[in-house]
Amino acid sequence: MFSHRQNCPGCNGTSRKEVFNTPYTDTLLSEYLSVYYNRATKAHQKEWLANGNFCIAECNECKLIFQTEIPDDQFMGELYGNWLGVNDPLAPHQPQMPIGYYAYTSAELLQIMAYMKEVGLPEGRPKILDFGMGWSNWAQIARGFGADVSGIELSPGKLAHARSLGFRVEESLASFDARSFDFINTEQVVEHIAEPAKIVAELVKLLRPNGILKLSVPDGAGIIDVLKNWNWSGAIQRKEQLMPVQPLEHINCFTAESLDRLAARNGMARVALPLRIAYSYPADWFDLKSIVKGMLRPVKRNTLGRGCYALYRIE
């Protein structure tokens, strides 16, 4: 049911320190999981979780925080196919997302496309790969702005849905030729995969010269302090605190430092989007709170280089 990662999945290092460990048989952890993954019965979860541990380590070399025991391929299929999926708010059968979701995605794409033009990309329509395409919501907006979008998706249902909309969608990066894309989007994906370093290396090979890779993952800053004082009693009410290392799902937990190091091992450096471009396409300025966030977000990402949303180019 579980695979054990002996080496760091970010740098392959062998030096690490354990920062948290709870067996999945723990009563309070089991209760948390039964509420969080409520599509699977407690008895069914118990079968899959037997002999596993929710164990978190930090790599002493690249500082990646990661789960050392992760679902094997069969368990991954069970987790994402049966425990999750139907309740996905982005699924086409679900109600429309809040307008802020579409505003943010539209602004992000306009900023990216304006920046690509500034650095000489592309000739003609921008070629984009959406890695972890999901229900293709992001891809549909990108296509609406004139991009030629392809995708990678493993879920049969999501893959079929994207293909029904006319997208080229593959299950393997090997299906695409090297240097095929101007921009590659990874949105909340890399934290889920067993070998993030290997995947990022493969993605870099698919970029055209001066191409851009987006890595966006939950920000794990401060998570070790959270884990030091973590108590599973009433944990479901505090699930957002645990989100960067959500058991079984977020098997890799990045900070800005470890994300930059992952990119750097593939010859890439974080790029700063010019503020004039960022502020030319504001995201979701509907109320005072969103205006403040919209004003501060570009500074955090591009001036200060903080957070775990970043654009990277070959140095």
PDB file of C-alpha atoms in Angstrom:
ATOM      1  CA  MET A   1       0.000   0.000   0.000  1.00  0.00           C
ATOM      2  CA  PHE A   2       2.910   2.355   0.688  1.00  0.00           C
ATOM      3  CA  SER A   3       6.206   3.177  -0.959  1.00  0.00           C
ATOM      4  CA  HIS A   4       9.144   4.302   1.156  1.00  0.00           C
ATOM      5  CA  ARG A   5      11.300   7.161  -0.062  1.00  0.00           C
ATOM      6  CA  GLN A   6      14.800   6.661   1.291  1.00  0.00           C
ATOM      7  CA  ASN A   7      16.318   9.647  -0.538  1.00  0.00           C
ATOM      8  CA  CYS A   8      15.111  13.202  -0.841  1.00  0.00           C
ATOM      9  CA  PRO A   9      12.770  13.452  -3.861  1.00  0.00           C
ATOM     10  CA  GLY A  10      14.051  16.945  -4.569  1.00  0.00           C
ATOM     11  CA  CYS A  11      17.832  16.442  -4.673  1.00  0.00           C
ATOM     12  CA  ASN A  12      18.315  12.698  -4.057  1.00  0.00           C
ATOM     13  CA  GLY A  13      20.185  13.534  -0.872  1.00  0.00           C
ATOM     14  CA  THR A  14      20.457  10.974   1.898  1.00  0.00           C
ATOM     15  CA  SER A  15      20.849  13.278   4.899  1.00  0.00           C
ATOM     16  CA  ARG A  16      17.572  14.193   6.534  1.00  0.00           C
ATOM     17  CA  LYS A  17      15.937  14.717   9.884  1.00  0.00           C
ATOM     18  CA  GLU A  18      12.553  13.434  10.941  1.00  0.00           C
ATOM     19  CA  VAL A  19      10.252  16.195  12.158  1.00  0.00           C
ATOM     20  CA  PHE A  20       6.956  14.343  12.653  1.00  0.00           C
ATOM     21  CA  ASN A  21       5.665  10.775  12.791  1.00  0.00           C
ATOM     22  CA  THR A  22       2.224   9.360  13.575  1.00  0.00           C
ATOM     23  CA  PRO A  23       1.029   5.874  12.588  1.00  0.00           C
ATOM     24  CA  TYR A  24      -2.113   5.883  10.458  1.00  0.00           C
ATOM     25  CA  THR A  25      -3.624   3.515  13.019  1.00  0.00           C
ATOM     26  CA  ASP A  26      -3.652   6.373  15.547  1.00  0.00           C
ATOM     27  CA  THR A  27      -7.261   6.868  16.609  1.00  0.00           C
ATOM     28  CA  LEU A  28      -7.320  10.662  16.268  1.00  0.00           C
ATOM     29  CA  LEU A  29      -5.474  10.668  12.934  1.00  0.00           C
ATOM     30  CA  SER A  30      -7.898   8.020  11.670  1.00  0.00           C
ATOM     31  CA  GLU A  31     -10.794  10.205  12.747  1.00  0.00           C
ATOM     32  CA  TYR A  32      -9.313  13.195  10.913  1.00  0.00           C
ATOM     33  CA  LEU A  33      -8.920  11.172   7.726  1.00  0.00           C
ATOM     34  CA  SER A  34     -12.415   9.681   7.956  1.00  0.00           C
ATOM     35  CA  VAL A  35     -13.893  13.183   8.014  1.00  0.00           C
ATOM     36  CA  TYR A  36     -11.532  14.639   5.399  1.00  0.00           C
ATOM     37  CA  TYR A  37     -11.957  11.721   2.978  1.00  0.00           C
ATOM     38  CA  ASN A  38     -15.611  11.076   3.769  1.00  0.00           C
ATOM     39  CA  ARG A  39     -16.322   9.254   0.492  1.00  0.00           C
ATOM     40  CA  ALA A  40     -14.437   6.240   1.848  1.00  0.00           C
ATOM     41  CA  THR A  41     -15.745   4.365   4.883  1.00  0.00           C
ATOM     42  CA  LYS A  42     -13.601   4.016   7.993  1.00  0.00           C
ATOM     43  CA  ALA A  43     -13.310   0.274   7.412  1.00  0.00           C
ATOM     44  CA  HIS A  44     -12.210   0.813   3.816  1.00  0.00           C
ATOM     45  CA  GLN A  45      -9.627   3.395   4.868  1.00  0.00           C
ATOM     46  CA  LYS A  46      -8.311   1.071   7.544  1.00  0.00           C
ATOM     47  CA  GLU A  47      -7.554  -1.587   4.928  1.00  0.00           C
ATOM     48  CA  TRP A  48      -5.506   0.808   2.800  1.00  0.00           C
ATOM     49  CA  LEU A  49      -3.746   2.551   5.679  1.00  0.00           C
ATOM     50  CA  ALA A  50      -2.636  -0.493   7.644  1.00  0.00           C
ATOM     51  CA  ASN A  51       1.068  -0.515   8.531  1.00  0.00           C
ATOM     52  CA  GLY A  52       1.620   3.037   7.229  1.00  0.00           C
ATOM     53  CA  ASN A  53       2.901   6.114   8.988  1.00  0.00           C
ATOM     54  CA  PHE A  54       2.364   9.802   8.406  1.00  0.00           C
ATOM     55  CA  CYS A  55       6.064  10.596   8.601  1.00  0.00           C
ATOM     56  CA  ILE A  56       7.556  13.988   7.693  1.00  0.00           C
ATOM     57  CA  ALA A  57      11.263  14.622   7.121  1.00  0.00           C
ATOM     58  CA  GLU A  58      13.320  17.634   6.099  1.00  0.00           C
ATOM     59  CA  CYS A  59      16.250  17.234   3.741  1.00  0.00           C
ATOM     60  CA  ASN A  60      19.441  18.633   5.264  1.00  0.00           C
ATOM     61  CA  GLU A  61      20.773  19.467   1.794  1.00  0.00           C
ATOM     62  CA  CYS A  62      17.969  21.187  -0.165  1.00  0.00           C
ATOM     63  CA  LYS A  63      15.552  21.808   2.742  1.00  0.00           C
ATOM     64  CA  LEU A  64      12.641  20.092   1.020  1.00  0.00           C
ATOM     65  CA  ILE A  65      10.053  18.835   3.502  1.00  0.00           C
ATOM     66  CA  PHE A  66       8.509  15.550   2.406  1.00  0.00           C
ATOM     67  CA  GLN A  67       6.497  12.521   3.444  1.00  0.00           C
ATOM     68  CA  THR A  68       8.757   9.486   3.564  1.00  0.00           C
ATOM     69  CA  GLU A  69       5.906   6.957   3.270  1.00  0.00           C
ATOM     70  CA  ILE A  70       3.626   7.655   0.316  1.00  0.00           C
ATOM     71  CA  PRO A  71       0.797   5.765  -1.405  1.00  0.00           C
ATOM     72  CA  ASP A  72       2.072   3.316  -4.026  1.00  0.00           C
ATOM     73  CA  ASP A  73       0.660   3.406  -7.557  1.00  0.00           C
ATOM     74  CA  GLN A  74      -2.331   1.250  -6.663  1.00  0.00           C
ATOM     75  CA  PHE A  75      -3.138   3.346  -3.609  1.00  0.00           C
ATOM     76  CA  MET A  76      -2.717   6.565  -5.629  1.00  0.00           C
ATOM     77  CA  GLY A  77      -5.358   5.285  -8.042  1.00  0.00           C
ATOM     78  CA  GLU A  78      -7.685   4.509  -5.157  1.00  0.00           C
ATOM     79  CA  LEU A  79      -7.068   7.850  -3.437  1.00  0.00           C
ATOM     80  CA  TYR A  80      -7.569  10.096  -6.445  1.00  0.00           C
ATOM     81  CA  GLY A  81     -10.130   7.909  -8.179  1.00  0.00           C
ATOM     82  CA  ASN A  82     -12.434   7.012  -5.306  1.00  0.00           C
ATOM     83  CA  TRP A  83     -11.636   9.027  -2.189  1.00  0.00           C
ATOM     84  CA  LEU A  84     -11.434  12.285  -4.128  1.00  0.00           C
ATOM     85  CA  GLY A  85     -12.656  13.606  -7.461  1.00  0.00           C
ATOM     86  CA  VAL A  86     -16.426  13.842  -7.427  1.00  0.00           C
ATOM     87  CA  ASN A  87     -16.363  16.635  -4.864  1.00  0.00           C
ATOM     88  CA  ASP A  88     -13.889  18.689  -6.915  1.00  0.00           C
ATOM     89  CA  PRO A  89     -15.420  22.202  -7.117  1.00  0.00           C
ATOM     90  CA  LEU A  90     -13.885  22.692 -10.582  1.00  0.00           C
ATOM     91  CA  ALA A  91     -15.684  19.674 -12.070  1.00  0.00           C
ATOM     92  CA  PRO A  92     -18.080  20.552 -14.902  1.00  0.00           C
ATOM     93  CA  HIS A  93     -21.125  19.211 -13.014  1.00  0.00           C
ATOM     94  CA  GLN A  94     -20.450  21.558 -10.089  1.00  0.00           C
ATOM     95  CA  PRO A  95     -21.854  25.102  -9.791  1.00  0.00           C
ATOM     96  CA  GLN A  96     -19.930  27.964 -11.359  1.00  0.00           C
ATOM     97  CA  MET A  97     -16.900  29.041  -9.355  1.00  0.00           C
ATOM     98  CA  PRO A  98     -16.903  32.499  -7.728  1.00  0.00           C
ATOM     99  CA  ILE A  99     -16.181  35.231 -10.266  1.00  0.00           C
ATOM    100  CA  GLY A 100     -12.902  35.966  -8.500  1.00  0.00           C
ATOM    101  CA  TYR A 101     -11.528  32.615  -9.683  1.00  0.00           C
ATOM    102  CA  TYR A 102     -12.021  33.553 -13.328  1.00  0.00           C
ATOM    103  CA  ALA A 103     -10.771  37.092 -12.757  1.00  0.00           C
ATOM    104  CA  TYR A 104      -7.570  35.846 -11.138  1.00  0.00           C
ATOM    105  CA  THR A 105      -6.906  33.243 -13.846  1.00  0.00           C
ATOM    106  CA  SER A 106      -7.577  35.746 -16.623  1.00  0.00           C
ATOM    107  CA  ALA A 107      -5.276  38.334 -15.075  1.00  0.00           C
ATOM    108  CA  GLU A 108      -2.540  35.740 -14.553  1.00  0.00           C
ATOM    109  CA  LEU A 109      -2.661  34.675 -18.191  1.00  0.00           C
ATOM    110  CA  LEU A 110      -2.677  38.234 -19.499  1.00  0.00           C
ATOM    111  CA  GLN A 111       0.362  39.042 -17.349  1.00  0.00           C
ATOM    112  CA  ILE A 112       2.199  35.928 -18.554  1.00  0.00           C
ATOM    113  CA  MET A 113       1.425  36.586 -22.204  1.00  0.00           C
ATOM    114  CA  ALA A 114       2.480  40.228 -21.943  1.00  0.00           C
ATOM    115  CA  TYR A 115       5.755  39.127 -20.356  1.00  0.00           C
ATOM    116  CA  MET A 116       6.369  36.493 -23.046  1.00  0.00           C
ATOM    117  CA  LYS A 117       5.980  39.141 -25.711  1.00  0.00           C
ATOM    118  CA  GLU A 118       8.442  41.377 -23.865  1.00  0.00           C
ATOM    119  CA  VAL A 119      11.150  38.686 -23.808  1.00  0.00           C
ATOM    120  CA  GLY A 120      10.612  37.745 -27.434  1.00  0.00           C
ATOM    121  CA  LEU A 121       8.227  34.791 -27.067  1.00  0.00           C
ATOM    122  CA  PRO A 122       6.633  33.508 -29.150  1.00  0.00           C
ATOM    123  CA  GLU A 123       6.422  33.750 -32.887  1.00  0.00           C
ATOM    124  CA  GLY A 124       2.724  33.346 -33.604  1.00  0.00           C
ATOM    125  CA  ARG A 125       0.371  31.903 -31.031  1.00  0.00           C
ATOM    126  CA  PRO A 126       2.047  30.955 -27.734  1.00  0.00           C
ATOM    127  CA  LYS A 127       2.362  27.196 -27.291  1.00  0.00           C
ATOM    128  CA  ILE A 128       1.455  26.192 -23.766  1.00  0.00           C
ATOM    129  CA  LEU A 129       1.560  22.884 -21.904  1.00  0.00           C
ATOM    130  CA  ASP A 130      -0.780  22.547 -18.925  1.00  0.00           C
ATOM    131  CA  PHE A 131       0.822  19.825 -16.813  1.00  0.00           C
ATOM    132  CA  GLY A 132      -1.869  18.361 -14.579  1.00  0.00           C
ATOM    133  CA  MET A 133      -4.682  19.737 -16.728  1.00  0.00           C
ATOM    134  CA  GLY A 134      -7.509  18.694 -14.444  1.00  0.00           C
ATOM    135  CA  TRP A 135     -10.901  19.707 -15.798  1.00  0.00           C
ATOM    136  CA  SER A 136      -9.158  22.079 -18.253  1.00  0.00           C
ATOM    137  CA  ASN A 137     -10.619  25.279 -16.777  1.00  0.00           C
ATOM    138  CA  TRP A 138      -7.259  27.101 -16.882  1.00  0.00           C
ATOM    139  CA  ALA A 139      -6.569  25.733 -20.368  1.00  0.00           C
ATOM    140  CA  GLN A 140      -9.917  26.937 -21.697  1.00  0.00           C
ATOM    141  CA  ILE A 141      -9.210  30.487 -20.560  1.00  0.00           C
ATOM    142  CA  ALA A 142      -5.702  30.333 -22.051  1.00  0.00           C
ATOM    143  CA  ARG A 143      -7.128  29.126 -25.348  1.00  0.00           C
ATOM    144  CA  GLY A 144      -9.683  31.928 -25.237  1.00  0.00           C
ATOM    145  CA  PHE A 145      -6.787  34.396 -25.141  1.00  0.00           C
ATOM    146  CA  GLY A 146      -5.290  32.891 -28.288  1.00  0.00           C
ATOM    147  CA  ALA A 147      -2.868  30.271 -26.951  1.00  0.00           C
ATOM    148  CA  ASP A 148      -2.321  26.844 -28.489  1.00  0.00           C
ATOM    149  CA  VAL A 149      -2.777  24.657 -25.397  1.00  0.00           C
ATOM    150  CA  SER A 150      -1.950  20.988 -24.859  1.00  0.00           C
ATOM    151  CA  GLY A 151      -2.119  19.050 -21.627  1.00  0.00           C
ATOM    152  CA  ILE A 152      -0.959  16.172 -19.479  1.00  0.00           C
ATOM    153  CA  GLU A 153      -3.596  14.403 -17.387  1.00  0.00           C
ATOM    154  CA  LEU A 154      -3.738  10.950 -15.790  1.00  0.00           C
ATOM    155  CA  SER A 155      -7.335  10.855 -14.582  1.00  0.00           C
ATOM    156  CA  PRO A 156      -9.377   9.040 -17.250  1.00  0.00           C
ATOM    157  CA  GLY A 157     -12.461  11.166 -16.614  1.00  0.00           C
ATOM    158  CA  LYS A 158     -10.625  14.476 -16.756  1.00  0.00           C
ATOM    159  CA  LEU A 159      -8.601  13.373 -19.774  1.00  0.00           C
ATOM    160  CA  ALA A 160     -11.739  12.393 -21.674  1.00  0.00           C
ATOM    161  CA  HIS A 161     -13.420  15.664 -20.767  1.00  0.00           C
ATOM    162  CA  ALA A 162     -10.477  17.743 -22.008  1.00  0.00           C
ATOM    163  CA  ARG A 163     -10.294  15.778 -25.251  1.00  0.00           C
ATOM    164  CA  SER A 164     -14.028  16.301 -25.764  1.00  0.00           C
ATOM    165  CA  LEU A 165     -13.275  20.039 -25.757  1.00  0.00           C
ATOM    166  CA  GLY A 166     -10.727  19.605 -28.550  1.00  0.00           C
ATOM    167  CA  PHE A 167      -7.493  19.722 -26.572  1.00  0.00           C
ATOM    168  CA  ARG A 168      -4.525  17.499 -27.273  1.00  0.00           C
ATOM    169  CA  VAL A 169      -4.077  15.696 -23.987  1.00  0.00           C
ATOM    170  CA  GLU A 170      -1.504  12.996 -23.275  1.00  0.00           C
ATOM    171  CA  GLU A 171      -0.686  10.810 -20.293  1.00  0.00           C
ATOM    172  CA  SER A 172       3.098  11.003 -20.707  1.00  0.00           C
ATOM    173  CA  LEU A 173       5.571  13.818 -21.299  1.00  0.00           C
ATOM    174  CA  ALA A 174       7.364  11.491 -23.728  1.00  0.00           C
ATOM    175  CA  SER A 175       4.485  12.078 -26.142  1.00  0.00           C
ATOM    176  CA  PHE A 176       5.774  15.590 -26.838  1.00  0.00           C
ATOM    177  CA  ASP A 177       8.883  16.621 -28.752  1.00  0.00           C
ATOM    178  CA  ALA A 178      11.705  18.496 -27.030  1.00  0.00           C
ATOM    179  CA  ARG A 179      11.570  22.272 -27.163  1.00  0.00           C
ATOM    180  CA  SER A 180       7.862  22.318 -28.006  1.00  0.00           C
ATOM    181  CA  PHE A 181       6.515  24.937 -25.609  1.00  0.00           C
ATOM    182  CA  ASP A 182       6.904  28.607 -24.793  1.00  0.00           C
ATOM    183  CA  PHE A 183       5.249  28.226 -21.407  1.00  0.00           C
ATOM    184  CA  ILE A 184       4.534  25.284 -19.099  1.00  0.00           C
ATOM    185  CA  ASN A 185       1.947  25.608 -16.370  1.00  0.00           C
ATOM    186  CA  THR A 186       2.063  23.497 -13.197  1.00  0.00           C
ATOM    187  CA  GLU A 187      -0.618  24.645 -10.777  1.00  0.00           C
ATOM    188  CA  GLN A 188      -0.827  22.748  -7.480  1.00  0.00           C
ATOM    189  CA  VAL A 189       0.689  19.621  -9.036  1.00  0.00           C
ATOM    190  CA  VAL A 190       4.342  19.140  -8.060  1.00  0.00           C
ATOM    191  CA  GLU A 191       3.472  18.681  -4.379  1.00  0.00           C
ATOM    192  CA  HIS A 192       1.520  15.535  -5.321  1.00  0.00           C
ATOM    193  CA  ILE A 193       4.081  13.601  -7.384  1.00  0.00           C
ATOM    194  CA  ALA A 194       6.534  11.023  -6.096  1.00  0.00           C
ATOM    195  CA  GLU A 195       9.564  12.225  -8.100  1.00  0.00           C
ATOM    196  CA  PRO A 196       9.330  16.013  -8.461  1.00  0.00           C
ATOM    197  CA  ALA A 197      12.978  16.469  -9.465  1.00  0.00           C
ATOM    198  CA  LYS A 198      12.630  13.987 -12.323  1.00  0.00           C
ATOM    199  CA  ILE A 199       9.425  15.609 -13.571  1.00  0.00           C
ATOM    200  CA  VAL A 200      10.822  19.145 -13.469  1.00  0.00           C
ATOM    201  CA  ALA A 201      13.895  17.980 -15.421  1.00  0.00           C
ATOM    202  CA  GLU A 202      11.629  16.481 -18.084  1.00  0.00           C
ATOM    203  CA  LEU A 203       9.519  19.634 -18.254  1.00  0.00           C
ATOM    204  CA  VAL A 204      12.592  21.826 -18.759  1.00  0.00           C
ATOM    205  CA  LYS A 205      13.545  19.762 -21.815  1.00  0.00           C
ATOM    206  CA  LEU A 206      10.200  20.616 -23.402  1.00  0.00           C
ATOM    207  CA  LEU A 207      10.775  24.382 -23.188  1.00  0.00           C
ATOM    208  CA  ARG A 208      11.834  26.402 -26.184  1.00  0.00           C
ATOM    209  CA  PRO A 209      14.813  28.770 -25.765  1.00  0.00           C
ATOM    210  CA  ASN A 210      13.804  31.500 -23.289  1.00  0.00           C
ATOM    211  CA  GLY A 211      10.731  29.435 -22.398  1.00  0.00           C
ATOM    212  CA  ILE A 212       9.079  29.864 -19.014  1.00  0.00           C
ATOM    213  CA  LEU A 213       8.140  27.256 -16.406  1.00  0.00           C
ATOM    214  CA  LYS A 214       5.581  28.124 -13.749  1.00  0.00           C
ATOM    215  CA  LEU A 215       5.765  26.240 -10.452  1.00  0.00           C
ATOM    216  CA  SER A 216       2.927  26.957  -8.054  1.00  0.00           C
ATOM    217  CA  VAL A 217       2.579  24.882  -4.883  1.00  0.00           C
ATOM    218  CA  PRO A 218       1.316  25.392  -1.326  1.00  0.00           C
ATOM    219  CA  ASP A 219       3.711  27.489   0.724  1.00  0.00           C
ATOM    220  CA  GLY A 220       5.230  25.399   3.508  1.00  0.00           C
ATOM    221  CA  ALA A 221       6.869  28.299   5.354  1.00  0.00           C
ATOM    222  CA  GLY A 222       6.378  27.738   9.072  1.00  0.00           C
ATOM    223  CA  ILE A 223       4.998  24.204   8.746  1.00  0.00           C
ATOM    224  CA  ILE A 224       7.731  22.677  10.923  1.00  0.00           C
ATOM    225  CA  ASP A 225       6.716  24.972  13.786  1.00  0.00           C
ATOM    226  CA  VAL A 226       3.106  23.905  13.232  1.00  0.00           C
ATOM    227  CA  LEU A 227       4.074  20.237  13.403  1.00  0.00           C
ATOM    228  CA  LYS A 228       6.093  20.722  16.585  1.00  0.00           C
ATOM    229  CA  ASN A 229       2.895  21.593  18.433  1.00  0.00           C
ATOM    230  CA  TRP A 230       0.418  19.579  16.387  1.00  0.00           C
ATOM    231  CA  ASN A 231      -2.368  17.693  18.121  1.00  0.00           C
ATOM    232  CA  TRP A 232      -4.813  15.531  16.182  1.00  0.00           C
ATOM    233  CA  SER A 233      -7.629  16.312  18.600  1.00  0.00           C
ATOM    234  CA  GLY A 234     -10.074  18.554  16.737  1.00  0.00           C
ATOM    235  CA  ALA A 235      -7.634  18.696  13.816  1.00  0.00           C
ATOM    236  CA  ILE A 236     -10.325  18.885  11.159  1.00  0.00           C
ATOM    237  CA  GLN A 237     -11.171  22.398  12.374  1.00  0.00           C
ATOM    238  CA  ARG A 238      -7.501  23.344  11.838  1.00  0.00           C
ATOM    239  CA  LYS A 239      -7.015  21.519   8.530  1.00  0.00           C
ATOM    240  CA  GLU A 240      -5.787  24.647   6.725  1.00  0.00           C
ATOM    241  CA  GLN A 241      -2.764  24.769   9.025  1.00  0.00           C
ATOM    242  CA  LEU A 242      -1.853  21.226   7.973  1.00  0.00           C
ATOM    243  CA  MET A 243      -2.660  21.763   4.291  1.00  0.00           C
ATOM    244  CA  PRO A 244       0.957  22.109   3.014  1.00  0.00           C
ATOM    245  CA  VAL A 245       1.624  18.536   4.236  1.00  0.00           C
ATOM    246  CA  GLN A 246      -1.901  17.098   3.884  1.00  0.00           C
ATOM    247  CA  PRO A 247      -1.547  13.369   4.635  1.00  0.00           C
ATOM    248  CA  LEU A 248      -1.371  11.138   1.523  1.00  0.00           C
ATOM    249  CA  GLU A 249      -1.793  14.045  -0.937  1.00  0.00           C
ATOM    250  CA  HIS A 250       0.795  16.784  -0.383  1.00  0.00           C
ATOM    251  CA  ILE A 251       3.735  14.439  -0.226  1.00  0.00           C
ATOM    252  CA  ASN A 252       6.247  17.210  -1.054  1.00  0.00           C
ATOM    253  CA  CYS A 253       6.173  20.462   0.896  1.00  0.00           C
ATOM    254  CA  PHE A 254       8.091  23.427  -0.504  1.00  0.00           C
ATOM    255  CA  THR A 255       9.217  26.782   0.752  1.00  0.00           C
ATOM    256  CA  ALA A 256      10.436  29.540  -1.561  1.00  0.00           C
ATOM    257  CA  GLU A 257      14.007  28.405  -0.823  1.00  0.00           C
ATOM    258  CA  SER A 258      13.494  24.719  -1.630  1.00  0.00           C
ATOM    259  CA  LEU A 259      11.400  25.536  -4.713  1.00  0.00           C
ATOM    260  CA  ASP A 260      14.154  27.792  -6.067  1.00  0.00           C
ATOM    261  CA  ARG A 261      16.729  25.078  -5.387  1.00  0.00           C
ATOM    262  CA  LEU A 262      14.667  22.537  -7.309  1.00  0.00           C
ATOM    263  CA  ALA A 263      14.569  24.889 -10.299  1.00  0.00           C
ATOM    264  CA  ALA A 264      18.248  25.783  -9.979  1.00  0.00           C
ATOM    265  CA  ARG A 265      19.295  22.128 -10.257  1.00  0.00           C
ATOM    266  CA  ASN A 266      17.798  22.296 -13.723  1.00  0.00           C
ATOM    267  CA  GLY A 267      19.584  25.516 -14.651  1.00  0.00           C
ATOM    268  CA  MET A 268      16.584  27.748 -14.011  1.00  0.00           C
ATOM    269  CA  ALA A 269      16.236  30.928 -11.991  1.00  0.00           C
ATOM    270  CA  ARG A 270      13.182  32.741 -10.710  1.00  0.00           C
ATOM    271  CA  VAL A 271      12.238  35.697 -12.893  1.00  0.00           C
ATOM    272  CA  ALA A 272      10.617  38.907 -11.746  1.00  0.00           C
ATOM    273  CA  LEU A 273       7.586  39.957 -13.715  1.00  0.00           C
ATOM    274  CA  PRO A 274       7.834  43.745 -14.244  1.00  0.00           C
ATOM    275  CA  LEU A 275       5.462  45.494 -11.875  1.00  0.00           C
ATOM    276  CA  ARG A 276       4.093  47.633 -14.680  1.00  0.00           C
ATOM    277  CA  ILE A 277       2.850  44.432 -16.337  1.00  0.00           C
ATOM    278  CA  ALA A 278       1.464  43.002 -13.108  1.00  0.00           C
ATOM    279  CA  TYR A 279      -0.446  46.174 -12.313  1.00  0.00           C
ATOM    280  CA  SER A 280      -1.657  46.558 -15.894  1.00  0.00           C
ATOM    281  CA  TYR A 281      -3.804  43.444 -15.458  1.00  0.00           C
ATOM    282  CA  PRO A 282      -5.188  43.461 -11.901  1.00  0.00           C
ATOM    283  CA  ALA A 283      -6.763  40.248 -10.711  1.00  0.00           C
ATOM    284  CA  ASP A 284      -9.777  40.571  -8.433  1.00  0.00           C
ATOM    285  CA  TRP A 285     -10.213  44.092  -7.124  1.00  0.00           C
ATOM    286  CA  PHE A 286     -13.815  43.719  -5.975  1.00  0.00           C
ATOM    287  CA  ASP A 287     -13.512  44.950  -2.393  1.00  0.00           C
ATOM    288  CA  LEU A 288     -10.970  46.548  -0.090  1.00  0.00           C
ATOM    289  CA  LYS A 289      -9.465  43.221   1.011  1.00  0.00           C
ATOM    290  CA  SER A 290      -8.929  41.988  -2.548  1.00  0.00           C
ATOM    291  CA  ILE A 291      -7.512  45.372  -3.585  1.00  0.00           C
ATOM    292  CA  VAL A 292      -4.928  45.208  -0.792  1.00  0.00           C
ATOM    293  CA  LYS A 293      -4.022  41.617  -1.746  1.00  0.00           C
ATOM    294  CA  GLY A 294      -3.831  42.619  -5.399  1.00  0.00           C
ATOM    295  CA  MET A 295      -1.459  45.453  -4.594  1.00  0.00           C
ATOM    296  CA  LEU A 296       0.828  43.390  -2.368  1.00  0.00           C
ATOM    297  CA  ARG A 297       0.918  40.143  -4.376  1.00  0.00           C
ATOM    298  CA  PRO A 298       3.149  41.426  -7.233  1.00  0.00           C
ATOM    299  CA  VAL A 299       5.617  42.920  -4.762  1.00  0.00           C
ATOM    300  CA  LYS A 300       5.830  39.689  -2.774  1.00  0.00           C
ATOM    301  CA  ARG A 301       6.309  37.545  -5.871  1.00  0.00           C
ATOM    302  CA  ASN A 302       8.427  39.761  -8.078  1.00  0.00           C
ATOM    303  CA  THR A 303      10.241  42.303  -5.918  1.00  0.00           C
ATOM    304  CA  LEU A 304      10.851  40.221  -2.803  1.00  0.00           C
ATOM    305  CA  GLY A 305      10.915  36.793  -4.489  1.00  0.00           C
ATOM    306  CA  ARG A 306       8.866  35.206  -1.729  1.00  0.00           C
ATOM    307  CA  GLY A 307       6.206  32.575  -1.763  1.00  0.00           C
ATOM    308  CA  CYS A 308       5.709  29.386  -3.742  1.00  0.00           C
ATOM    309  CA  TYR A 309       4.251  30.816  -6.922  1.00  0.00           C
ATOM    310  CA  ALA A 310       7.127  31.486  -9.287  1.00  0.00           C
ATOM    311  CA  LEU A 311       8.076  31.787 -12.952  1.00  0.00           C
ATOM    312  CA  TYR A 312      11.455  30.334 -13.980  1.00  0.00           C
ATOM    313  CA  ARG A 313      13.657  30.653 -17.054  1.00  0.00           C
ATOM    314  CA  ILE A 314      16.986  29.092 -18.018  1.00  0.00           C
ATOM    315  CA  GLU A 315      19.810  31.196 -16.568  1.00  0.00           C
TER     316      GLU A 315
END
